[in-house]
């Protein structure tokens, strides 16, 4: 799974250099000649300057185009590797037109140590940890009028921030959030999405040296919402991010969480939980880009599906570059199909360019809760309703318990109960 | 004392070629404290009888009755039958994703007893029962039957038998696929359950081997959906020597 795009890379190019060196919002310095690219650039940006992504093979994740410029991305046809599962017709035009509507309103609850600013898109922090990886993300980046910057102050402990985005309507909009976890801070950020919206959302997490950041992104939209979200983390030396995604609501939700490493000894944990009802399309595409030595990543996404045309997509790309010696990585996706008529796609991709690693593995299972399971549990005295709940709760609990925020865990347990109650009829 | 009574039971399954009768009039009465061995060649309907008692939806009872102390078992849902005191140790226990053994055992025990078991005693009982059956304690945190070997699944069935203390246990070829050591462990478990509580046992088996460890009071030979012969333990000995040939039509 290597290709020419990776072979042309200088092996030492992605570590031992300041994370943001040579990096501008225009992406001008991300040229193939510039070996000192930041973790954001990499081969993808090189490919970009080779000609807007044309001819870049999709066979390696390293070759994927990244750019801040919308025009660098070709119009989507739905046949692209990263869009082939997405029903573009249901994307609310987010891939075609600039979203000009009002972004969801933001309500915040901030503890000491957290500050929130509204800045222009020319602020230096915008683009410090993320770069669009697809046309829709770039479309939102271009269209966003302003960005919110949440900063967790250096060395601050027990910082908690809850950001609730409430969508007000079905006019397409874009929003941008940058979360900066300053060195050695300890913080928890809950990003809650409710209401109705057609939204392109770009979120960057700049997790600086020694910081530990937990993020919980909840997609609890109304049934009609359309949400294309890019959530990118840049994780500094000895820093850690625990990124948890919970997706229940919306008509179409497509999230692309990614993590890149900007130093050694960094740790990434990515958890996800999704529950698809009839007609819902819930898609999660992950990318963990190991480019520096001695970092670890662990990915676990679990999903339940029920009803006709409930569709979930999980794609997990893990790339261990040649420089990333001593990497320890694991990713797994597990789906539980509760009824007929649902579809779960699951594609784990692991690319390894060095043999000198501590470990790398992946797993994917899609199981069905069927009549034989039900018969087995019932034959032990457990009634049908309890049996179904037992299975789903047990299945999803593994991820819910990772959240570590009691009131949120309770809320999610209640949501699971409500989802299950919907099929009791 | 309780009685499980099966009278003139006819059972069919739906196949692509239409309905097919498997049980063609089976009558059998088991009292608590008794052990009945049901023996017979493959395809004679032994497992169909077991699954029908438990209420598997695949099997249609076309006529006849099953009663437990006079109550109509066939009118009960699968879970109600279990709560009434019937237990089926399955031939092929399924893996249930997402449910840990610990959670499953406690939920089932609570359902059967009608109230949650005292946590302290329960944990101790589970541990002891697992040790008796030589089940790795680590299995408690694994999902029900997930990744268990065939022999491990059978032992976990007997673990449930010991913990749930049913009035009647139907063991559907629990001995198949077990080596002699595992067979002994499983048989000891069944004997403990039978001694510990007043339990009636219906032991379905193809082979006489398990009858060295679990002594039947009665032996019934199943052939083509009917009981072809009944007797005491000595009938099993005779089957051991002669096989089932004499029950089968010539040239079969």
PDB file of N, CA and C in Angstrom, chain A residues 197-235:
ATOM      1  N   UNK A 197     -30.073  22.042  11.087  1.00  0.00           N
ATOM      2  CA  UNK A 197     -29.054  22.821  10.398  1.00  0.00           C
ATOM      3  C   UNK A 197     -28.597  22.097   9.146  1.00  0.00           C
ATOM      4  N   UNK A 198     -28.078  22.893   8.210  1.00  0.00           N
ATOM      5  CA  UNK A 198     -27.326  22.346   7.082  1.00  0.00           C
ATOM      6  C   UNK A 198     -25.958  22.983   7.223  1.00  0.00           C
ATOM      7  N   UNK A 199     -25.009  22.225   7.674  1.00  0.00           N
ATOM      8  CA  UNK A 199     -23.809  22.846   8.242  1.00  0.00           C
ATOM      9  C   UNK A 199     -22.516  22.190   7.754  1.00  0.00           C
ATOM     10  N   UNK A 200     -21.576  23.063   7.383  1.00  0.00           N
ATOM     11  CA  UNK A 200     -20.193  22.607   7.241  1.00  0.00           C
ATOM     12  C   UNK A 200     -19.446  23.133   8.462  1.00  0.00           C
ATOM     13  N   UNK A 201     -18.824  22.234   9.143  1.00  0.00           N
ATOM     14  CA  UNK A 201     -18.147  22.616  10.373  1.00  0.00           C
ATOM     15  C   UNK A 201     -16.687  22.174  10.291  1.00  0.00           C
ATOM     16  N   UNK A 202     -15.810  23.121  10.554  1.00  0.00           N
ATOM     17  CA  UNK A 202     -14.393  22.773  10.659  1.00  0.00           C
ATOM     18  C   UNK A 202     -13.933  23.046  12.086  1.00  0.00           C
ATOM     19  N   UNK A 203     -13.381  22.025  12.721  1.00  0.00           N
ATOM     20  CA  UNK A 203     -12.893  22.189  14.087  1.00  0.00           C
ATOM     21  C   UNK A 203     -11.427  21.762  14.123  1.00  0.00           C
ATOM     22  N   UNK A 204     -10.622  22.597  14.754  1.00  0.00           N
ATOM     23  CA  UNK A 204      -9.202  22.261  14.911  1.00  0.00           C
ATOM     24  C   UNK A 204      -8.891  22.139  16.398  1.00  0.00           C
ATOM     25  N   UNK A 205      -8.099  21.151  16.722  1.00  0.00           N
ATOM     26  CA  UNK A 205      -7.625  20.991  18.100  1.00  0.00           C
ATOM     27  C   UNK A 205      -6.107  21.077  18.088  1.00  0.00           C
ATOM     28  N   UNK A 206      -5.603  22.135  18.695  1.00  0.00           N
ATOM     29  CA  UNK A 206      -4.152  22.291  18.780  1.00  0.00           C
ATOM     30  C   UNK A 206      -3.740  21.880  20.197  1.00  0.00           C
ATOM     31  N   UNK A 207      -3.315  20.642  20.314  1.00  0.00           N
ATOM     32  CA  UNK A 207      -2.995  20.106  21.639  1.00  0.00           C
ATOM     33  C   UNK A 207      -1.486  20.238  21.821  1.00  0.00           C
ATOM     34  N   UNK A 208      -1.126  21.217  22.620  1.00  0.00           N
ATOM     35  CA  UNK A 208       0.287  21.569  22.691  1.00  0.00           C
ATOM     36  C   UNK A 208       1.040  20.702  23.699  1.00  0.00           C
ATOM     37  N   UNK A 209       2.327  20.866  23.709  1.00  0.00           N
ATOM     38  CA  UNK A 209       3.232  20.026  24.482  1.00  0.00           C
ATOM     39  C   UNK A 209       2.725  19.697  25.897  1.00  0.00           C
ATOM     40  N   UNK A 210       2.638  18.429  26.168  1.00  0.00           N
ATOM     41  CA  UNK A 210       2.282  17.988  27.515  1.00  0.00           C
ATOM     42  C   UNK A 210       0.828  18.189  27.900  1.00  0.00           C
ATOM     43  N   UNK A 211       0.029  18.713  27.014  1.00  0.00           N
ATOM     44  CA  UNK A 211      -1.383  18.950  27.346  1.00  0.00           C
ATOM     45  C   UNK A 211      -2.179  17.651  27.217  1.00  0.00           C
ATOM     46  N   UNK A 212      -3.275  17.600  27.974  1.00  0.00           N
ATOM     47  CA  UNK A 212      -4.203  16.475  27.828  1.00  0.00           C
ATOM     48  C   UNK A 212      -5.593  17.038  27.603  1.00  0.00           C
ATOM     49  N   UNK A 213      -6.149  16.710  26.467  1.00  0.00           N
ATOM     50  CA  UNK A 213      -7.450  17.264  26.094  1.00  0.00           C
ATOM     51  C   UNK A 213      -8.430  16.127  25.808  1.00  0.00           C
ATOM     52  N   UNK A 214      -9.604  16.217  26.446  1.00  0.00           N
ATOM     53  CA  UNK A 214     -10.686  15.286  26.121  1.00  0.00           C
ATOM     54  C   UNK A 214     -11.769  16.059  25.386  1.00  0.00           C
ATOM     55  N   UNK A 215     -12.197  15.536  24.286  1.00  0.00           N
ATOM     56  CA  UNK A 215     -13.229  16.186  23.483  1.00  0.00           C
ATOM     57  C   UNK A 215     -14.396  15.228  23.323  1.00  0.00           C
ATOM     58  N   UNK A 216     -15.593  15.720  23.574  1.00  0.00           N
ATOM     59  CA  UNK A 216     -16.772  14.914  23.286  1.00  0.00           C
ATOM     60  C   UNK A 216     -17.636  15.699  22.308  1.00  0.00           C
ATOM     61  N   UNK A 217     -17.774  15.207  21.120  1.00  0.00           N
ATOM     62  CA  UNK A 217     -18.610  15.873  20.120  1.00  0.00           C
ATOM     63  C   UNK A 217     -19.898  15.077  19.966  1.00  0.00           C
ATOM     64  N   UNK A 218     -21.008  15.706  20.355  1.00  0.00           N
ATOM     65  CA  UNK A 218     -22.299  15.011  20.325  1.00  0.00           C
ATOM     66  C   UNK A 218     -23.129  15.550  19.170  1.00  0.00           C
ATOM     67  N   UNK A 219     -23.568  14.680  18.300  1.00  0.00           N
ATOM     68  CA  UNK A 219     -24.448  15.069  17.195  1.00  0.00           C
ATOM     69  C   UNK A 219     -25.867  14.615  17.552  1.00  0.00           C
ATOM     70  N   UNK A 220     -26.584  15.499  18.216  1.00  0.00           N
ATOM     71  CA  UNK A 220     -27.947  15.175  18.664  1.00  0.00           C
ATOM     72  C   UNK A 220     -28.943  16.019  17.889  1.00  0.00           C
ATOM     73  N   UNK A 221     -28.704  16.152  16.618  1.00  0.00           N
ATOM     74  CA  UNK A 221     -29.513  16.994  15.737  1.00  0.00           C
ATOM     75  C   UNK A 221     -30.963  16.527  15.668  1.00  0.00           C
ATOM     76  N   UNK A 222     -31.801  17.430  15.190  1.00  0.00           N
ATOM     77  CA  UNK A 222     -33.148  17.034  14.788  1.00  0.00           C
ATOM     78  C   UNK A 222     -33.044  16.150  13.547  1.00  0.00           C
ATOM     79  N   UNK A 223     -34.166  15.494  13.216  1.00  0.00           N
ATOM     80  CA  UNK A 223     -34.151  14.495  12.142  1.00  0.00           C
ATOM     81  C   UNK A 223     -33.736  15.023  10.775  1.00  0.00           C
ATOM     82  N   UNK A 224     -33.908  16.343  10.546  1.00  0.00           N
ATOM     83  CA  UNK A 224     -33.678  16.853   9.191  1.00  0.00           C
ATOM     84  C   UNK A 224     -32.271  17.409   8.980  1.00  0.00           C
ATOM     85  N   UNK A 225     -31.450  17.443   9.999  1.00  0.00           N
ATOM     86  CA  UNK A 225     -30.157  18.130   9.910  1.00  0.00           C
ATOM     87  C   UNK A 225     -29.195  17.443   8.936  1.00  0.00           C
ATOM     88  N   UNK A 226     -28.372  18.272   8.317  1.00  0.00           N
ATOM     89  CA  UNK A 226     -27.306  17.776   7.436  1.00  0.00           C
ATOM     90  C   UNK A 226     -26.004  18.380   7.957  1.00  0.00           C
ATOM     91  N   UNK A 227     -25.057  17.530   8.249  1.00  0.00           N
ATOM     92  CA  UNK A 227     -23.860  18.003   8.943  1.00  0.00           C
ATOM     93  C   UNK A 227     -22.629  17.350   8.330  1.00  0.00           C
ATOM     94  N   UNK A 228     -21.772  18.173   7.746  1.00  0.00           N
ATOM     95  CA  UNK A 228     -20.487  17.692   7.259  1.00  0.00           C
ATOM     96  C   UNK A 228     -19.416  18.310   8.132  1.00  0.00           C
ATOM     97  N   UNK A 229     -18.751  17.519   8.908  1.00  0.00           N
ATOM     98  CA  UNK A 229     -17.821  18.065   9.888  1.00  0.00           C
ATOM     99  C   UNK A 229     -16.424  17.491   9.752  1.00  0.00           C
ATOM    100  N   UNK A 230     -15.453  18.396   9.795  1.00  0.00           N
ATOM    101  CA  UNK A 230     -14.061  17.965   9.836  1.00  0.00           C
ATOM    102  C   UNK A 230     -13.521  18.319  11.207  1.00  0.00           C
ATOM    103  N   UNK A 231     -12.960  17.348  11.896  1.00  0.00           N
ATOM    104  CA  UNK A 231     -12.385  17.628  13.212  1.00  0.00           C
ATOM    105  C   UNK A 231     -10.957  17.131  13.199  1.00  0.00           C
ATOM    106  N   UNK A 232     -10.030  18.069  13.250  1.00  0.00           N
ATOM    107  CA  UNK A 232      -8.630  17.676  13.101  1.00  0.00           C
ATOM    108  C   UNK A 232      -7.829  18.059  14.331  1.00  0.00           C
ATOM    109  N   UNK A 233      -7.033  17.128  14.765  1.00  0.00           N
ATOM    110  CA  UNK A 233      -6.198  17.377  15.932  1.00  0.00           C
ATOM    111  C   UNK A 233      -4.730  17.331  15.541  1.00  0.00           C
ATOM    112  N   UNK A 234      -3.998  18.251  16.098  1.00  0.00           N
ATOM    113  CA  UNK A 234      -2.541  18.192  15.983  1.00  0.00           C
ATOM    114  C   UNK A 234      -2.022  18.011  17.411  1.00  0.00           C
ATOM    115  N   UNK A 235      -1.301  16.945  17.620  1.00  0.00           N
ATOM    116  CA  UNK A 235      -0.953  16.566  18.990  1.00  0.00           C
ATOM    117  C   UNK A 235       0.553  16.708  19.183  1.00  0.00           C
TER     118      UNK A 235
END
